[in-house]
Short mmCIF file of C-alpha atoms and ligand atoms in Angstrom, two decimals:
data_model
loop_
_atom_site.label_atom_id
_atom_site.label_comp_id
_atom_site.label_asym_id
_atom_site.label_seq_id
_atom_site.Cartn_x
_atom_site.Cartn_y
_atom_site.Cartn_z
CA MET A 6 118.94 115.40 90.06
CA ARG A 7 114.95 114.77 89.89
CA ASN A 8 114.28 110.63 90.57
CA PRO A 9 112.81 109.50 87.59
CA SER A 10 110.21 106.09 87.15
CA LEU A 11 111.58 103.62 85.17
CA ARG A 12 108.71 102.17 84.62
CA SER A 13 108.34 103.16 81.06
CA VAL A 14 112.22 103.81 79.51
CA ALA A 15 113.60 104.58 76.03
CA VAL A 16 116.71 104.69 74.97
CA LEU A 17 119.07 105.85 71.62
CA THR A 18 122.67 104.46 71.26
CA GLY A 19 124.87 105.88 68.53
CA ALA A 20 128.71 105.49 67.57
CA GLY A 21 129.92 106.38 71.10
CA ILE A 22 128.49 103.83 72.42
CA SER A 23 130.99 101.12 70.86
CA ALA A 24 133.83 103.18 71.26
CA GLU A 25 135.74 101.82 73.99
CA SER A 26 134.92 98.33 72.16
CA GLY A 27 137.38 99.43 69.89
CA VAL A 28 134.64 100.76 66.81
CA PRO A 29 134.83 104.30 65.78
CA THR A 30 133.05 106.67 65.86
CA PHE A 31 132.04 108.54 62.37
CA ARG A 32 132.56 112.20 63.34
CA GLY A 33 135.58 111.85 65.61
CA ALA A 34 138.74 112.26 64.27
CA ASP A 35 139.31 108.58 64.03
CA GLY A 36 136.14 108.21 61.89
CA LEU A 37 138.14 108.48 58.36
CA TRP A 38 138.65 105.45 56.38
CA ARG A 39 141.52 105.86 53.95
CA GLN A 40 140.88 109.22 52.81
CA TYR A 41 137.47 109.27 52.76
CA ARG A 42 134.76 110.12 55.04
CA ALA A 43 131.63 108.35 55.96
CA GLU A 44 128.82 110.14 54.16
CA GLU A 45 131.27 110.55 51.12
CA LEU A 46 131.06 106.00 50.79
CA ALA A 47 127.38 105.57 52.62
CA THR A 48 125.46 106.71 50.12
CA PRO A 49 123.27 104.70 46.84
CA GLN A 50 125.09 106.78 44.65
CA ALA A 51 128.97 105.87 45.76
CA PHE A 52 127.63 102.20 45.30
CA MET A 53 126.62 102.74 41.90
CA ARG A 54 129.80 104.04 41.13
CA ASN A 55 132.19 101.98 42.91
CA PRO A 56 130.95 99.12 44.38
CA THR A 57 134.20 97.44 44.98
CA LEU A 58 135.35 100.38 46.78
CA VAL A 59 132.08 100.48 49.55
CA TRP A 60 132.38 97.43 49.75
CA GLU A 61 136.16 97.21 51.04
CA TRP A 62 135.15 100.10 53.64
CA TYR A 63 132.37 97.68 54.91
CA ASP A 64 134.62 94.57 54.18
CA TRP A 65 137.16 96.40 57.01
CA ARG A 66 134.64 97.25 58.98
CA ARG A 67 133.36 94.17 59.62
CA GLY A 68 136.36 92.81 60.17
CA LEU A 69 137.22 95.55 62.56
CA ILE A 70 133.67 94.71 64.53
CA ALA A 71 134.48 91.13 64.64
CA GLY A 72 137.67 91.58 66.97
CA CYS A 73 135.64 93.95 69.38
CA GLN A 74 133.85 92.90 72.70
CA PRO A 75 130.54 94.93 74.08
CA ASN A 76 131.40 96.97 76.77
CA ALA A 77 129.87 97.10 79.85
CA ALA A 78 127.93 99.87 78.05
CA HIS A 79 126.27 97.73 76.07
CA ARG A 80 125.40 95.23 79.38
CA THR A 81 124.17 98.18 81.18
CA LEU A 82 121.13 98.22 78.16
CA THR A 83 121.14 94.61 78.56
CA GLU A 84 120.32 94.50 82.14
CA MET A 85 117.79 97.62 81.78
CA GLU A 86 115.59 95.50 79.84
CA ARG A 87 115.35 93.00 82.19
CA TRP A 88 114.58 95.18 84.62
CA CYS A 89 111.87 97.57 83.52
CA GLU A 90 108.68 96.35 82.76
CA ASP A 91 108.49 99.00 78.98
CA PHE A 92 112.14 99.06 77.85
CA THR A 93 113.05 99.97 74.17
CA LEU A 94 116.63 100.02 72.69
CA ILE A 95 116.44 102.30 69.87
CA THR A 96 120.21 102.35 67.85
CA GLN A 97 122.03 104.26 64.68
CA ASN A 98 124.55 101.46 65.60
CA VAL A 99 125.06 98.64 62.95
CA ASP A 100 127.36 96.80 64.66
CA GLY A 101 125.72 94.25 66.06
CA LEU A 102 127.72 94.79 69.81
CA HIS A 103 123.97 95.25 71.38
CA GLN A 104 122.90 92.20 70.37
CA ARG A 105 126.07 90.46 71.52
CA ALA A 106 125.69 91.69 74.70
CA GLY A 107 122.24 89.67 75.41
CA SER A 108 119.72 93.22 74.28
CA GLU A 109 116.55 91.46 72.16
CA ARG A 110 114.48 93.88 71.68
CA ILE A 111 116.15 96.62 69.47
CA LEU A 112 115.29 98.83 66.85
CA GLU A 113 117.75 99.15 64.42
CA LEU A 114 116.81 102.13 62.93
CA HIS A 115 120.44 102.24 60.64
CA GLY A 116 119.97 98.56 59.60
CA ASP A 117 122.65 95.57 60.52
CA ILE A 118 126.56 95.59 58.48
CA TRP A 119 126.34 91.58 59.41
CA ARG A 120 123.30 91.19 56.88
CA VAL A 121 122.94 91.59 52.88
CA ARG A 122 120.16 92.55 50.44
CA CYS A 123 120.20 91.93 47.23
CA THR A 124 120.16 94.75 44.58
CA THR A 125 117.53 93.04 42.24
CA ASP A 126 114.79 91.44 44.45
CA ASN A 127 115.66 92.91 48.41
CA THR A 128 116.09 89.31 49.88
CA VAL A 129 117.90 89.82 53.57
CA CYS A 130 120.23 87.51 54.86
CA ASP A 131 122.98 87.00 57.58
CA ASN A 132 126.16 86.93 56.76
CA HIS A 133 129.34 86.56 58.80
CA GLU A 134 131.88 86.18 56.88
CA VAL A 135 135.10 88.00 57.38
CA PRO A 136 136.92 88.84 55.35
CA LEU A 137 134.61 88.49 52.50
CA SER A 138 135.44 85.78 49.39
CA ARG A 139 134.72 87.62 47.09
CA ILE A 140 134.85 91.69 46.61
CA PRO A 141 131.35 92.87 45.30
CA PRO A 142 129.37 89.87 47.13
CA THR A 143 127.00 89.23 44.77
CA CYS A 144 123.47 87.18 45.06
CA PRO A 145 123.40 83.59 44.23
CA CYS A 146 120.61 85.27 41.46
CA GLY A 147 123.56 86.85 40.05
CA ALA A 148 122.65 90.22 41.19
CA LEU A 149 125.24 92.35 43.60
CA LEU A 150 124.20 92.37 46.93
CA ARG A 151 124.36 95.20 49.02
CA PRO A 152 124.89 95.96 53.03
CA ASP A 153 121.45 95.72 54.66
CA VAL A 154 121.32 99.39 55.94
CA VAL A 155 119.97 103.16 55.68
CA TRP A 156 122.80 104.94 54.27
CA PHE A 157 122.14 108.64 53.21
CA GLY A 158 119.24 109.52 51.10
CA GLU A 159 117.80 106.83 51.72
CA SER A 160 114.20 105.84 53.88
CA LEU A 161 114.24 104.65 57.39
CA ASP A 162 111.74 101.52 57.72
CA SER A 163 108.69 103.08 58.15
CA GLU A 164 108.27 99.98 61.18
CA VAL A 165 110.85 100.47 62.53
CA MET A 166 110.70 104.30 62.75
CA ASN A 167 107.14 104.08 63.58
CA ALA A 168 107.76 102.15 66.67
CA ALA A 169 110.96 104.08 67.89
CA TYR A 170 108.28 107.35 67.75
CA ALA A 171 105.91 105.30 69.67
CA ALA A 172 108.53 104.11 72.26
CA VAL A 173 109.59 108.08 73.20
CA GLU A 174 106.54 109.77 73.09
CA ARG A 175 104.94 106.89 76.24
CA CYS A 176 108.31 107.29 78.06
CA ASP A 177 109.04 108.27 81.43
CA LEU A 178 112.72 108.87 80.98
CA MET A 179 114.76 109.33 77.69
CA LEU A 180 118.61 108.25 77.89
CA VAL A 181 120.95 109.27 74.95
CA VAL A 182 124.24 107.68 74.46
CA GLY A 183 127.32 108.28 72.72
CA THR A 184 125.69 110.21 69.29
CA SER A 185 126.25 113.35 68.05
CA ALA A 186 122.41 113.83 67.52
CA VAL A 187 122.91 115.47 63.83
CA VAL A 188 121.37 112.67 61.40
CA HIS A 189 117.43 112.94 61.21
CA PRO A 190 115.25 111.26 62.07
CA ALA A 191 116.88 109.67 65.04
CA ALA A 192 118.00 113.17 66.00
CA SER A 193 115.16 114.22 66.35
CA LEU A 194 113.46 110.96 68.91
CA PRO A 195 114.54 113.30 71.89
CA ALA A 196 113.47 116.34 71.74
CA ILE A 197 109.56 114.51 71.07
CA ALA A 198 110.40 112.34 74.22
CA HIS A 199 111.30 115.90 76.44
CA ASN A 200 108.45 116.96 74.75
CA ALA A 201 106.18 114.68 75.99
CA GLY A 202 107.37 115.24 80.13
CA ALA A 203 110.05 112.63 79.43
CA TYR A 204 113.35 112.98 82.00
CA LEU A 205 116.06 113.41 79.18
CA VAL A 206 119.45 112.37 79.95
CA GLU A 207 122.29 112.69 77.91
CA VAL A 208 126.09 110.24 78.18
CA ASN A 209 128.47 111.31 75.73
CA VAL A 210 131.94 112.61 76.56
CA GLN A 211 131.46 115.94 75.14
CA GLU A 212 128.36 117.92 74.48
CA THR A 213 125.79 118.63 70.99
CA ALA A 214 123.58 120.15 69.78
CA LEU A 215 120.89 118.28 72.80
CA SER A 216 122.53 119.02 75.74
CA ALA A 217 120.79 122.04 75.92
CA LEU A 218 117.41 120.38 75.98
CA ALA A 219 118.44 117.60 78.18
CA ASP A 220 117.80 117.53 81.63
CA GLU A 221 120.53 116.34 82.79
CA VAL A 222 124.17 115.82 80.43
CA ILE A 223 126.69 113.62 82.38
CA LEU A 224 129.87 114.52 80.15
CA GLY A 225 132.11 110.93 80.33
CA PRO A 226 132.81 107.37 78.86
CA ALA A 227 129.64 105.51 77.97
CA ALA A 228 130.91 102.90 79.50
CA ARG A 229 131.55 104.05 83.04
CA GLU A 230 128.77 106.55 83.18
CA LEU A 231 125.95 104.11 82.37
CA PRO A 232 126.25 101.53 84.86
CA GLU A 233 127.32 104.68 87.07
CA LEU A 234 123.70 105.79 86.21
CA TRP A 235 122.14 102.60 86.44
CA ALA A 236 123.24 101.90 89.90
CA ARG A 237 122.12 105.34 91.45
CA LEU A 238 118.59 105.14 89.86
CA THR A 239 118.37 101.60 90.88
CA GLY A 240 119.36 102.96 94.74
CA ALA A 241 121.88 100.30 94.44
CA LEU A 242 124.52 103.66 95.04
P1 OAD B 306 129.48 110.37 65.60
O1 OAD B 306 130.57 109.92 65.07
O2 OAD B 306 128.40 111.52 64.95
O3 OAD B 306 129.17 110.72 66.77
C1 OAD B 306 129.72 109.59 68.20
C2 OAD B 306 129.23 110.77 69.82
O4 OAD B 306 129.84 109.43 70.22
C3 OAD B 306 130.35 111.94 69.35
O5 OAD B 306 129.27 112.83 70.42
C4 OAD B 306 130.82 111.93 70.49
O6 OAD B 306 131.71 112.98 71.71
C5 OAD B 306 130.80 110.85 71.15
N1 OAD B 306 131.74 109.48 71.91
C6 OAD B 306 132.99 109.30 71.46
N2 OAD B 306 133.31 108.38 72.50
C7 OAD B 306 131.88 108.30 73.55
C8 OAD B 306 132.02 107.06 74.05
N3 OAD B 306 133.33 106.43 75.01
N4 OAD B 306 130.78 107.27 75.57
C9 OAD B 306 130.56 108.30 75.16
N5 OAD B 306 130.25 108.75 74.06
C10 OAD B 306 131.32 108.94 73.56
O7 OAD B 306 128.04 109.14 65.03
P2 OAD B 306 126.86 108.98 66.02
O8 OAD B 306 125.87 109.84 66.11
O9 OAD B 306 126.10 107.38 65.83
O10 OAD B 306 124.34 106.21 60.16
O11 OAD B 306 125.95 108.92 63.86
C11 OAD B 306 124.96 108.75 63.40
C12 OAD B 306 124.74 108.39 62.40
O12 OAD B 306 125.73 108.61 61.22
C13 OAD B 306 125.51 107.01 62.35
O13 OAD B 306 124.36 105.92 62.61
C14 OAD B 306 125.54 106.65 60.59
C15 OAD B 306 126.45 107.88 60.12
O14 OAD B 306 127.00 108.65 59.60
C16 OAD B 306 124.51 106.61 58.66
O15 OAD B 306 125.58 105.84 58.00
C17 OAD B 306 122.65 106.53 57.99
#
């Protein structure tokens, strides 16, 4: 491989980076909850139809995530943040494992499962209650609370998205870790980086739609491959 500059680095992560921590991915065989797929539950329509069902799913996921620990891949990204002059971690994950590993500069494209939002006035609060004492949870104002995440059919926060676009446009190296790269606009970020001249590296256990575009595809689990890649890039290997 070419030795890309590490001055400006952008990283896009997806569910695969947390797989070895024990968090199920969305599209793998373990991605089902009861008989539902994520796309059937993570929508405003599903929530309007049956907020209890949707909250039961989130309560199950929160309980599962609460019992998981960040892995070596999350920790490597923390190290990269400390090392690089300009580093941006863009994640589609809502699990909070990057923060628990110590990452600070994070753009959460799809929100955070540990925050709730009032459906009436949009007030957002942290909420770490596991399991929830009441499903569906309600705001002190009486309105329903929803998870502060982005559902299918909803727009991403434009400030967060613009910061992500800016980061991928200026980076020298972009790493794409553990995402099937099918959900837009997140999935369009690697191509933007590539077109702007960045060296693009994908880390995944299997090839994706992005692999053909990548300058380097590393096939293997992120918790093993990311620390190795970082050691190689910094000359420690
Ligand atoms: P997916 O479940 O679509 O993809 C997970 C990816 O991780 C797959 O490409 C796997 O091959 C890969 N993978 C699995 N284990 C891995 C490991 N140990 N190391 C490296 N890679 C591994 O998850 P996302 O791409 O994150 O959106 O899904 C994108 C969005 O779709 C999610 O943020 C969520 C979902 O529906 C919303 O909820 C809005």
